Short mmCIF file of C-alpha atoms in Angstrom, two decimals:
data_model
loop_
_atom_site.label_atom_id
_atom_site.label_comp_id
_atom_site.label_asym_id
_atom_site.label_seq_id
_atom_site.Cartn_x
_atom_site.Cartn_y
_atom_site.Cartn_z
CA MET A 24 -17.90 -1.35 25.44
CA THR A 25 -14.75 -3.27 24.61
CA VAL A 26 -14.39 -4.18 21.06
CA ARG A 27 -12.52 -7.45 21.30
CA HIS A 28 -12.48 -10.95 19.66
CA ASP A 29 -13.24 -12.55 22.99
CA ASP A 30 -14.47 -12.21 26.61
CA PRO A 31 -12.17 -12.91 29.53
CA ALA A 32 -12.16 -16.46 30.81
CA PRO A 33 -13.44 -17.02 34.34
CA ASP A 34 -9.86 -17.68 35.64
CA ALA A 35 -8.41 -14.69 33.77
CA ALA A 36 -5.86 -16.91 32.26
CA ALA A 37 -6.22 -16.93 28.47
CA PRO A 38 -9.03 -15.05 26.55
CA GLN A 39 -11.71 -17.16 25.08
CA PRO A 40 -12.61 -16.80 21.29
CA GLY A 41 -16.11 -15.41 21.86
CA PRO A 42 -19.78 -16.49 21.75
CA GLY A 43 -20.37 -19.61 19.66
CA ASP A 44 -16.75 -20.71 19.80
CA ASP A 45 -15.36 -23.87 21.58
CA PRO A 46 -15.38 -23.15 25.36
CA ALA A 47 -11.61 -23.68 25.67
CA PRO A 48 -8.84 -23.07 23.03
CA GLN A 49 -6.68 -25.97 22.05
CA PRO A 50 -2.97 -25.64 21.51
CA GLY A 51 -2.22 -24.40 17.97
CA PRO A 52 0.67 -25.37 15.71
CA GLY A 53 4.16 -24.74 17.17
CA PRO A 54 6.96 -22.95 15.41
CA ALA A 55 7.99 -26.04 13.45
CA ALA A 56 4.52 -26.57 12.09
CA ALA A 57 4.15 -23.00 11.05
CA GLY A 58 7.16 -23.20 8.74
CA GLU A 59 6.11 -26.38 6.89
CA GLY A 60 5.16 -26.66 3.33
CA ALA A 61 2.08 -25.57 1.54
CA GLY A 62 0.61 -29.01 1.60
CA ASP A 63 1.05 -29.61 5.35
CA GLY A 64 -2.01 -28.93 7.46
CA ASP A 65 -5.12 -30.34 9.07
CA GLY A 66 -6.41 -32.94 6.58
CA ASP A 67 -6.20 -31.55 3.06
CA VAL A 68 -6.23 -27.85 4.03
CA PRO A 69 -3.00 -26.20 2.83
CA LEU A 70 -1.12 -23.38 4.51
CA TYR A 71 -0.87 -21.47 1.19
CA GLY A 72 -2.85 -21.14 -2.08
CA PRO A 73 -6.50 -22.03 -2.92
CA GLY A 74 -8.00 -23.88 -0.06
CA SER A 75 -6.18 -21.99 2.71
CA ARG A 76 -8.16 -19.99 5.24
CA PHE A 77 -6.53 -16.80 4.18
CA HIS A 78 -7.23 -17.32 0.50
CA ALA A 79 -10.98 -17.26 1.29
CA LEU A 80 -10.57 -14.02 3.18
CA PHE A 81 -8.71 -12.03 0.59
CA ASP A 82 -11.73 -10.96 -1.41
CA ASP A 83 -13.98 -10.48 1.48
CA PRO A 84 -15.21 -6.81 1.62
CA ARG A 85 -15.03 -6.77 5.37
CA TRP A 86 -11.32 -7.19 5.14
CA ALA A 87 -10.92 -3.69 3.84
CA LEU A 88 -12.14 -2.45 7.27
CA ALA A 89 -10.00 -4.98 9.12
CA VAL A 90 -6.82 -3.97 7.16
CA VAL A 91 -7.42 -0.29 7.96
CA ARG A 92 -7.75 -1.18 11.58
CA ALA A 93 -4.57 -3.43 11.43
CA THR A 94 -2.58 -0.60 9.78
CA VAL A 95 -3.45 1.80 12.66
CA LEU A 96 -2.33 -0.86 15.15
CA GLU A 97 0.87 -1.20 13.13
CA ALA A 98 1.41 2.47 12.99
CA ALA A 99 0.82 2.78 16.74
CA HIS A 100 4.00 0.78 17.36
CA PRO A 101 6.78 3.33 17.78
CA GLN A 102 9.19 1.64 15.37
CA VAL A 103 6.61 0.98 12.64
CA GLY A 104 5.15 4.45 13.06
CA ALA A 105 8.58 6.10 12.62
CA ALA A 106 9.38 3.93 9.56
CA LEU A 107 5.93 4.94 7.88
CA ALA A 108 6.32 8.65 8.76
CA ASP A 109 9.83 8.70 7.27
CA ASN A 110 9.60 6.41 4.29
CA SER A 111 6.02 5.44 3.36
CA THR A 112 4.10 6.79 0.32
CA PHE A 113 0.70 5.94 1.78
CA VAL A 114 -0.27 9.60 2.29
CA ALA A 115 0.59 10.84 -1.27
CA HIS A 116 -0.08 7.53 -3.22
CA PRO A 117 -2.53 5.49 -1.14
CA TRP A 118 -4.00 3.66 -4.14
CA ARG A 119 -0.67 2.72 -5.41
CA ARG A 120 0.24 1.43 -2.03
CA LEU A 121 -2.94 -0.58 -1.80
CA ARG A 122 -2.44 -2.16 -5.14
CA ASN A 123 1.19 -3.11 -4.38
CA THR A 124 0.20 -4.56 -0.94
CA LEU A 125 -2.54 -6.70 -2.60
CA THR A 126 -0.07 -7.90 -5.20
CA SER A 127 2.53 -8.84 -2.45
CA LEU A 128 -0.04 -10.68 -0.39
CA ARG A 129 -1.20 -12.69 -3.41
CA ARG A 130 2.49 -13.61 -4.08
CA MET A 131 3.15 -14.52 -0.46
CA PHE A 132 -0.04 -16.61 0.13
CA GLY A 133 -0.14 -18.19 -3.34
CA ALA A 134 0.57 -21.88 -4.05
CA ASP A 135 3.82 -21.16 -6.04
CA GLU A 136 6.79 -21.70 -3.70
CA GLU A 137 9.27 -20.01 -6.08
CA VAL A 138 7.04 -16.81 -6.41
CA ARG A 139 6.78 -16.79 -2.55
CA ARG A 140 10.50 -17.18 -2.14
CA ARG A 141 11.22 -14.25 -4.60
CA GLU A 142 8.54 -12.01 -2.91
CA ALA A 143 9.93 -12.78 0.49
CA ALA A 144 13.46 -11.94 -0.59
CA ARG A 145 12.16 -8.66 -2.22
CA LEU A 146 10.35 -7.64 0.89
CA ASN A 147 13.46 -8.36 2.99
CA ARG A 148 15.61 -6.23 0.73
CA MET A 149 13.08 -3.37 0.91
CA HIS A 150 12.88 -3.57 4.64
CA ALA A 151 16.54 -3.76 5.13
CA ARG A 152 16.80 -0.30 3.60
CA LEU A 153 14.36 1.19 6.19
CA ASP A 154 16.07 2.33 9.34
CA GLY A 155 16.84 5.54 11.30
CA THR A 156 15.70 7.36 14.34
CA ASP A 157 12.24 8.75 15.31
CA THR A 158 11.58 12.38 16.59
CA HIS A 159 12.45 11.23 20.13
CA GLY A 160 15.89 9.96 18.99
CA ARG A 161 14.88 6.28 19.37
CA PRO A 162 16.24 3.98 16.67
CA TYR A 163 13.99 2.04 14.30
CA ASP A 164 14.81 -0.90 12.08
CA ALA A 165 12.23 -2.45 9.70
CA MET A 166 14.20 -5.84 9.96
CA ASP A 167 13.65 -6.06 13.68
CA PRO A 168 12.09 -9.53 14.13
CA GLY A 169 9.80 -8.40 16.96
CA VAL A 170 8.50 -5.55 14.86
CA ARG A 171 7.80 -7.74 11.89
CA ALA A 172 6.01 -10.19 14.19
CA TRP A 173 3.81 -7.33 15.48
CA VAL A 174 2.75 -6.44 11.92
CA VAL A 175 1.67 -10.05 11.26
CA ALA A 176 -0.05 -10.15 14.62
CA THR A 177 -2.18 -7.17 13.80
CA LEU A 178 -3.47 -8.69 10.55
CA PHE A 179 -4.35 -11.90 12.36
CA GLU A 180 -6.01 -10.23 15.27
CA SER A 181 -7.89 -7.71 13.10
CA THR A 182 -9.26 -10.66 10.93
CA VAL A 183 -10.51 -12.40 14.05
CA THR A 184 -12.16 -9.10 15.22
CA MET A 185 -13.66 -8.60 11.73
CA PHE A 186 -15.68 -11.87 12.08
CA ARG A 187 -16.67 -11.00 15.68
CA MET A 188 -17.90 -7.48 14.72
CA SER A 189 -19.93 -8.82 11.82
CA GLY A 190 -21.85 -11.27 14.07
CA ARG A 191 -20.19 -14.41 12.84
CA PRO A 192 -17.19 -15.17 15.13
CA MET A 193 -14.69 -17.74 13.95
CA ASP A 194 -14.96 -21.20 15.43
CA GLN A 195 -11.86 -22.47 17.15
CA ASP A 196 -10.55 -24.74 14.48
CA THR A 197 -10.77 -22.03 11.88
CA MET A 198 -9.03 -19.54 14.16
CA GLU A 199 -6.18 -22.04 14.95
CA ARG A 200 -5.71 -22.88 11.18
CA LEU A 201 -5.67 -19.18 10.26
CA TYR A 202 -3.01 -18.44 13.01
CA ALA A 203 -0.88 -21.31 11.55
CA GLU A 204 -1.04 -19.70 8.12
CA PHE A 205 -0.01 -16.23 9.45
CA ARG A 206 2.85 -17.83 11.41
CA ALA A 207 3.86 -19.56 8.15
CA PHE A 208 3.92 -16.19 6.51
CA LEU A 209 6.28 -14.78 9.17
CA THR A 210 8.43 -17.88 8.81
CA ALA A 211 8.74 -17.24 4.99
CA LEU A 212 10.08 -13.80 5.84
CA ASP A 213 12.25 -14.31 8.87
CA GLY A 214 13.05 -18.02 8.62
CA ASP A 215 11.11 -18.81 11.76
CA ALA A 216 8.08 -17.66 13.68
CA GLY A 217 9.66 -17.60 17.09
CA HIS A 218 8.63 -14.02 17.92
CA LEU A 219 4.99 -15.06 17.76
CA PRO A 220 3.76 -17.36 20.32
CA GLY A 221 3.23 -21.02 19.31
CA ASP A 222 -0.40 -21.27 20.43
CA LEU A 223 -3.48 -19.08 20.67
CA PRO A 224 -3.60 -18.59 24.41
CA GLY A 225 -0.02 -17.30 24.28
CA PHE A 226 -0.82 -15.04 21.36
CA TRP A 227 -3.69 -13.28 23.12
CA ARG A 228 -1.49 -12.67 26.06
CA TYR A 229 1.23 -11.34 23.77
CA PHE A 230 -1.22 -9.10 21.91
CA ASP A 231 -2.81 -7.65 25.00
CA ARG A 232 0.71 -6.95 26.54
CA VAL A 233 1.93 -5.10 23.48
CA VAL A 234 -1.30 -2.98 23.24
CA ALA A 235 -1.10 -2.07 26.90
CA GLU A 236 2.64 -1.46 27.19
CA GLU A 237 4.18 -0.54 23.86
CA LEU A 238 1.72 1.17 21.54
CA GLU A 239 1.67 4.97 21.37
CA ASN A 240 -0.38 7.70 19.78
CA THR A 241 2.16 8.15 16.93
CA GLU A 242 2.18 10.62 14.24
CA ALA A 243 1.62 7.93 11.58
CA ALA A 244 -1.45 6.55 13.50
CA ARG A 245 -2.87 10.13 13.79
CA VAL A 246 -2.37 10.71 10.04
CA ILE A 247 -4.29 7.54 9.15
CA LEU A 248 -7.12 8.26 11.57
CA TYR A 249 -7.61 12.01 11.08
CA ARG A 250 -5.97 12.98 7.88
CA LEU A 251 -5.82 10.19 5.29
CA PHE A 252 -9.51 9.66 4.60
CA ASP A 253 -10.34 13.24 4.90
CA ARG A 254 -7.89 14.25 2.14
CA LEU A 255 -7.72 10.95 0.32
CA PRO A 256 -6.74 11.65 -3.31
CA ALA A 257 -8.91 10.28 -6.08
CA PRO A 258 -7.80 7.13 -7.68
CA PRO A 259 -6.87 7.40 -11.49
CA LEU A 260 -10.47 6.16 -12.39
CA LEU A 261 -12.05 9.22 -10.65
CA GLN A 262 -9.46 11.89 -11.19
CA GLY A 263 -11.50 13.53 -13.93
CA VAL A 264 -14.35 14.15 -11.60
CA PRO A 265 -13.06 15.97 -8.52
CA THR A 266 -16.45 17.30 -7.51
CA LEU A 267 -18.04 13.86 -7.36
CA TRP A 268 -15.03 12.43 -5.50
CA ALA A 269 -14.96 15.33 -2.95
CA ALA A 270 -18.60 14.89 -2.18
CA GLY A 271 -18.30 11.19 -1.53
CA ARG A 272 -15.16 11.70 0.43
CA ALA A 273 -16.82 14.23 2.67
CA VAL A 274 -19.32 11.61 3.74
CA ALA A 275 -17.28 8.49 3.79
CA GLY A 276 -13.94 9.94 5.28
CA PRO A 277 -15.43 10.74 8.80
CA VAL A 278 -17.47 7.49 8.87
CA ILE A 279 -14.30 5.26 8.11
CA GLY A 280 -12.37 7.21 10.74
CA ALA A 281 -15.06 6.78 13.37
CA VAL A 282 -15.57 3.05 12.63
CA THR A 283 -11.80 2.49 12.82
CA VAL A 284 -11.46 4.35 16.12
CA ALA A 285 -14.32 2.52 17.63
CA SER A 286 -12.98 -0.96 16.55
CA LEU A 287 -9.59 -0.46 18.22
CA PRO A 288 -8.77 -2.15 21.55
CA GLU A 289 -10.15 -0.27 24.46
CA ALA A 290 -6.75 -0.31 26.15
CA TYR A 291 -5.19 1.51 23.25
CA ARG A 292 -7.92 4.03 22.89
CA ARG A 293 -7.46 4.91 26.61
CA ARG A 294 -3.68 5.03 26.19
CA ALA A 295 -3.80 7.26 23.08
CA GLY A 296 -6.57 9.50 24.34
CA LEU A 297 -8.77 8.66 21.32
CA PRO A 298 -12.31 10.30 21.71
CA GLU A 299 -15.38 8.04 22.22
CA MET A 300 -17.87 9.44 19.78
CA PRO A 301 -21.65 8.93 20.57
CA GLY A 302 -23.12 6.00 18.55
CA ALA A 303 -19.63 4.98 17.13
CA GLN A 304 -19.91 1.38 18.43
CA THR A 305 -23.26 0.99 16.79
CA LEU A 306 -21.87 2.54 13.54
CA MET A 307 -18.92 0.27 13.65
CA GLN A 308 -20.86 -2.94 14.03
CA GLY A 309 -23.36 -1.86 11.29
CA ALA A 310 -20.46 -1.17 8.92
CA TYR A 311 -19.02 -4.66 9.44
CA VAL A 312 -22.44 -6.25 9.17
CA ALA A 313 -23.23 -4.31 5.99
CA ALA A 314 -19.89 -5.23 4.41
CA GLY A 315 -20.41 -8.82 5.27
CA LEU A 316 -23.76 -8.85 3.22
CA ALA A 317 -21.57 -8.41 0.10
CA ARG A 318 -20.64 -12.09 0.34
CA PHE A 319 -23.96 -12.90 -1.01
CA LEU A 320 -23.13 -11.16 -4.33
CA PRO A 321 -22.05 -13.41 -7.33
CA ALA A 322 -18.66 -14.98 -6.87
CA GLY A 323 -15.82 -12.99 -8.33
CA LEU A 324 -17.63 -9.80 -8.54
CA LEU A 325 -15.68 -8.26 -5.78
CA ARG A 326 -12.19 -9.65 -6.49
CA ALA A 327 -9.90 -7.35 -4.44
CA GLU A 328 -7.00 -7.32 -6.84
CA GLY A 329 -9.23 -6.78 -9.79
CA LEU A 330 -10.95 -3.76 -8.15
CA ALA A 331 -7.58 -2.31 -7.26
CA GLU A 332 -6.37 -2.69 -10.91
CA LEU A 333 -9.59 -1.19 -12.28
CA LEU A 334 -9.27 1.90 -10.00
CA SER A 335 -5.77 2.56 -11.24
CA LEU A 336 -6.34 1.67 -14.83
CA SER A 337 -5.22 4.28 -17.41
CA PRO A 338 -7.65 5.16 -20.28
CA GLU A 339 -4.65 4.68 -22.54
CA SER A 340 -4.17 1.23 -21.55
CA ASP A 341 -4.61 -1.64 -23.96
CA ASP A 342 -6.50 -3.50 -21.19
CA PRO A 343 -9.95 -4.40 -22.72
CA ARG A 344 -11.63 -2.79 -19.71
CA ALA A 345 -10.05 0.68 -20.66
CA ARG A 346 -12.99 1.53 -23.01
CA THR A 347 -15.49 0.80 -20.30
CA VAL A 348 -13.45 3.10 -18.00
CA VAL A 349 -13.47 5.89 -20.51
CA ALA A 350 -17.31 5.57 -20.94
CA LEU A 351 -17.82 5.45 -17.20
CA GLN A 352 -15.65 8.53 -16.69
CA GLU A 353 -17.73 10.52 -19.23
CA ARG A 354 -20.95 9.61 -17.26
CA MET A 355 -19.33 10.57 -13.98
CA ARG A 356 -18.11 13.89 -15.39
CA ARG A 357 -21.76 14.78 -16.39
CA ALA A 358 -23.06 13.79 -12.90
CA ALA A 359 -20.31 15.81 -11.32
CA ALA A 360 -21.16 18.95 -13.41
CA LEU A 361 -24.70 18.73 -12.00
CA LEU A 362 -23.45 18.21 -8.51
CA ARG A 363 -21.04 21.17 -8.75
CA LEU A 364 -24.07 23.43 -9.48
CA MET A 365 -25.76 22.25 -6.35
CA SER A 366 -22.93 21.77 -3.83
CA PRO A 367 -20.96 24.49 -2.23
CA LEU A 368 -17.51 22.73 -2.06
CA ALA A 369 -14.05 24.11 -1.40
CA PRO A 370 -12.34 25.95 -4.17
CA GLU A 371 -9.82 23.14 -4.84
CA ASP A 372 -12.67 20.66 -5.22
CA ARG A 373 -14.70 22.93 -7.56
CA ALA A 374 -12.06 22.70 -10.23
CA ALA A 375 -13.40 21.92 -13.66
CA ASP A 376 -14.38 18.19 -13.84
CA GLY A 377 -12.46 16.69 -16.59
CA PRO A 378 -8.96 15.48 -17.50
CA ALA A 379 -6.19 18.04 -17.54
CA ASP A 380 -5.38 16.83 -21.05
CA GLY A 381 -7.54 15.17 -23.60
CA PRO A 382 -6.39 12.49 -26.11
CA GLY A 383 -3.23 13.81 -27.75
CA GLY A 384 -2.52 16.20 -24.98
CA GLY A 385 1.06 15.05 -24.79
CA GLU A 386 2.61 18.43 -24.94
CA ALA A 387 0.80 19.70 -21.94
CA ARG A 388 3.14 20.50 -19.04
CA ARG A 389 2.78 20.87 -15.23
CA THR A 390 3.80 23.89 -13.33
CA ALA A 391 7.01 23.25 -11.26
CA GLU A 392 5.00 23.25 -8.14
CA GLU A 393 2.57 20.57 -9.55
CA PHE A 394 5.44 18.44 -10.65
CA PHE A 395 7.16 18.69 -7.31
CA HIS A 396 4.16 17.57 -5.29
CA GLN A 397 2.77 14.98 -7.72
CA VAL A 398 6.04 13.26 -8.71
CA LEU A 399 9.07 14.24 -6.68
CA ASP A 400 7.52 14.34 -3.21
CA GLN A 401 6.56 10.71 -2.95
CA THR A 402 6.05 10.68 0.73
CA GLY A 403 3.90 13.74 0.80
CA ASP A 404 5.77 15.60 3.51
CA GLY A 405 6.34 18.70 1.35
CA TYR A 406 10.02 18.11 0.75
CA LEU A 407 12.24 16.23 -1.54
CA ASP A 408 14.84 13.99 0.16
CA TRP A 409 16.31 10.50 -0.20
CA PRO A 410 13.17 8.57 0.95
CA ASP A 411 11.23 10.09 -2.01
CA LEU A 412 13.83 8.86 -4.54
CA ALA A 413 14.04 5.53 -2.73
CA ALA A 414 10.26 5.23 -3.12
CA MET A 415 10.65 5.73 -6.87
CA ALA A 416 13.31 3.00 -6.99
CA ARG A 417 11.11 0.72 -4.90
CA GLU A 418 8.07 1.19 -7.15
CA LEU A 419 10.11 0.53 -10.32
CA SER A 420 11.69 -2.54 -8.80
CA THR A 421 8.36 -3.86 -7.74
CA ARG A 422 6.85 -3.30 -11.20
CA LEU A 423 9.67 -5.27 -12.87
CA ASP A 424 10.09 -7.82 -10.09
CA LEU A 425 13.85 -7.20 -10.11
CA ASP A 426 16.48 -9.69 -8.59
CA GLU A 427 18.90 -8.36 -6.13
CA PRO A 428 21.69 -7.22 -8.54
CA GLU A 429 19.44 -5.22 -10.76
CA GLU A 430 17.49 -3.77 -7.88
CA THR A 431 20.70 -2.75 -6.15
CA GLY A 432 21.89 -1.10 -9.40
CA LEU A 433 18.72 0.88 -9.64
CA TYR A 434 18.85 2.03 -6.01
CA THR A 435 22.56 2.96 -6.52
CA ALA A 436 21.63 5.10 -9.57
CA PHE A 437 18.83 6.91 -7.61
CA ALA A 438 21.27 7.45 -4.75
CA ASP A 439 23.78 9.03 -7.01
CA TRP A 440 20.99 11.28 -8.45
CA TRP A 441 20.01 12.32 -4.95
CA ARG A 442 23.55 13.44 -4.18
CA GLU A 443 23.60 15.45 -7.42
CA LEU A 444 20.16 17.02 -6.56
CA GLN A 445 21.26 17.79 -3.03
CA SER A 446 24.41 19.58 -4.26
CA ALA A 447 22.56 21.60 -6.84
CA LEU A 448 19.28 22.44 -5.12
CA ASP A 449 19.63 22.27 -1.33
CA ALA A 450 20.43 26.03 -1.00
CA ASP A 451 20.03 26.20 2.88
CA GLY A 452 21.89 22.90 3.56
CA ASP A 453 19.24 21.14 5.57
CA GLY A 454 19.59 17.98 3.82
CA ARG A 455 16.35 18.30 1.84
CA VAL A 456 14.94 20.25 -1.04
CA SER A 457 11.83 22.52 -0.65
CA ALA A 458 9.44 23.23 -3.45
CA GLY A 459 10.91 26.82 -3.62
CA GLU A 460 14.38 25.58 -3.95
CA TYR A 461 13.38 23.18 -6.70
CA ALA A 462 11.38 25.76 -8.67
CA ALA A 463 14.46 28.20 -8.50
CA ALA A 464 16.85 25.53 -10.18
CA VAL A 465 14.56 23.37 -12.35
CA PRO A 466 17.32 22.95 -15.14
CA SER A 467 19.58 21.30 -12.68
CA LEU A 468 17.17 18.34 -12.42
CA ALA A 469 18.35 16.54 -15.55
CA GLY A 470 22.02 16.04 -14.93
CA PRO A 471 24.35 13.16 -15.70
CA ALA A 472 23.14 11.05 -12.72
CA LEU A 473 19.56 11.14 -13.92
CA ILE A 474 20.69 9.99 -17.32
CA ARG A 475 22.41 7.05 -15.53
CA VAL A 476 19.12 6.27 -13.76
CA ALA A 477 17.34 6.11 -17.14
CA GLU A 478 20.05 3.80 -18.53
CA VAL A 479 19.87 1.49 -15.46
CA LEU A 480 16.11 1.38 -15.83
CA PHE A 481 16.36 0.56 -19.46
CA ASP A 482 18.70 -2.31 -18.89
CA ALA A 483 16.35 -3.70 -16.17
CA THR A 484 13.39 -3.36 -18.47
CA ASP A 485 15.18 -5.00 -21.48
CA LYS A 486 14.88 -8.53 -20.08
CA ASP A 487 16.20 -10.38 -23.11
CA GLY A 488 19.31 -8.01 -23.32
CA ASN A 489 18.80 -7.28 -27.03
CA GLY A 490 19.20 -3.46 -26.62
CA THR A 491 15.53 -2.69 -27.38
CA ILE A 492 12.26 -2.77 -25.41
CA ASP A 493 9.42 -4.70 -27.12
CA ALA A 494 5.67 -4.50 -26.33
CA ASP A 495 5.76 -7.08 -23.60
CA GLU A 496 8.71 -5.57 -21.82
CA TYR A 497 7.05 -2.18 -22.10
CA ARG A 498 3.86 -3.45 -20.58
CA ALA A 499 5.65 -5.06 -17.70
CA LEU A 500 6.97 -1.55 -16.55
CA PHE A 501 4.02 0.68 -17.49
CA ARG A 502 1.02 -1.86 -17.39
CA THR A 503 -0.17 -0.23 -20.56
CA GLY A 504 -0.07 -0.97 -24.32
CA PHE A 505 2.95 -0.13 -26.54
CA ARG A 506 1.54 2.96 -28.25
CA ARG A 507 4.71 4.56 -29.50
CA ASP A 508 4.80 5.63 -33.14
CA THR A 509 6.89 2.68 -34.38
CA THR A 510 7.66 4.22 -37.81
CA GLY A 511 11.28 3.21 -38.52
CA THR A 512 11.83 1.46 -35.23
CA ASP A 513 10.42 -1.93 -36.09
CA GLY A 514 7.90 -1.76 -33.24
CA VAL A 515 10.57 -1.39 -30.58
CA CYS A 516 11.99 1.20 -28.27
CA THR A 517 15.73 1.89 -28.43
CA ARG A 518 17.89 2.87 -25.54
CA SER A 519 18.21 6.48 -26.77
CA GLU A 520 14.40 6.82 -27.23
CA PHE A 521 13.75 5.34 -23.83
CA VAL A 522 16.27 7.63 -22.11
CA GLY A 523 14.86 10.58 -24.04
CA ASP A 524 11.29 9.81 -22.81
CA PHE A 525 12.49 9.45 -19.16
CA LEU A 526 14.33 12.72 -19.24
CA SER A 527 11.35 14.43 -20.92
CA PHE A 528 9.19 13.33 -18.17
CA MET A 529 11.49 14.19 -15.28
CA SER A 530 12.43 17.63 -16.59
CA ALA A 531 9.88 18.69 -19.18
CA ARG A 532 7.03 17.22 -17.24
CA ARG A 533 4.81 15.99 -20.05
CA ARG A 534 1.47 14.88 -18.62
CA SER A 535 0.67 12.13 -21.03
CA SER A 536 3.93 10.24 -20.56
CA PRO A 537 3.53 6.59 -19.53
CA TYR A 538 5.41 7.51 -16.42
CA ASP A 539 2.49 9.42 -15.03
CA PRO A 540 0.50 6.37 -13.88
CA LEU A 541 3.73 4.93 -12.58
CA LEU A 542 5.08 7.77 -10.45
CA ALA A 543 2.47 10.62 -10.28
CA ASP A 544 -0.98 8.98 -9.79
CA ALA A 545 -2.20 8.39 -6.27
#
């Protein structure tokens, strides 16, 4: 069975939307229309913000399945797959990646033109730093307009497929309107949407051609399908109950993988040699239908960004929900303790359910190996190299919403630190640092370049430039309350105190540092 948004037209020209849709697609908005303002559209329907088609989809539970599918199709493109394999943190820090993606989409599809402009500029600066060659020696460049068009195309096509799989295919007008919004999104990034066809018939021909001729069974696609969900780390909310998390993951991981494979275009499944599991098509359609039933829950209950924030909420946060999180974690630990007695899980999943450090456990330290894998190895490939430090700079820049000069200064400081680390730790000269090389020379970590990183980060956080960081500035970086002992400091953090905290985290590895949720949590 082919899992598609449509059935072939009798004349085999352009695909038709599907049962229940208009019999023939009408031309969609051209490139000029796709780049028009937020108020331009059919009638009073805007391209951006509340009232747009995309805005109504954002909190739809089915979209979680659609985004996973779209991510596989993105990763199957050789250039995207290579960029993900070399630079992305989605393996080691998937929940952080999810939260940042949701935040970015909110900014890009919101009604505020200035916010959208800033976010587009930030994304372009980030993508401009992602280039290189894949394992076959082929170059990749995240700024390639054709590649960026494909990423947008996968989101649109997976959204259309989402509706079809859940038994409620989009009508033609809605599909056309949604396509205009996604083309407007591409225009906001690239200045025009010329690399996506101007109408829906052209889009389906383009999509089918790329699937049949360009997609590959890349390493990144295989990781998403066969490794990510089987080894998905617990979000901060559930890190204190590894047994409970492991039990749920053991069931959900294979199901999500099977559903995703079954939902991919048949042409790609054949090309990539993906196995056809018995009953997978029925399971896939059942998953989409079941997720669609959640739309009958009270409005606002399943707000995507709110759920992502809740999963990543630190118990030490001044967020009013933090107390509820602490109480929930305690109940889950009790349930996990019972489950641990009943379930023969792997040794790493049978670790004591509970936080590594209780309140006031600020003096606890990780082993060198733990620190290497939890903090330094941001991409999860088992080594420390420039993409790992670039990921740290990217996360910090995103948190603080830095402008170009500040962001460049932070990346430059991290680049200087990488050169210092490489010189001190790369014993075999292979251009990267292994966990063993790091453990053998831990004191070399906190050199002059790292101090410079801390100073640049302080200046970027100190928005008013008064030489101290107040509660609001502290919260912007850490998304938590200002809990420093303020005796003698007038309730602020000075440059020397900030630098000392940063160096303490990066070299002494204190678990309760505010940097843990920032750089260590999944």
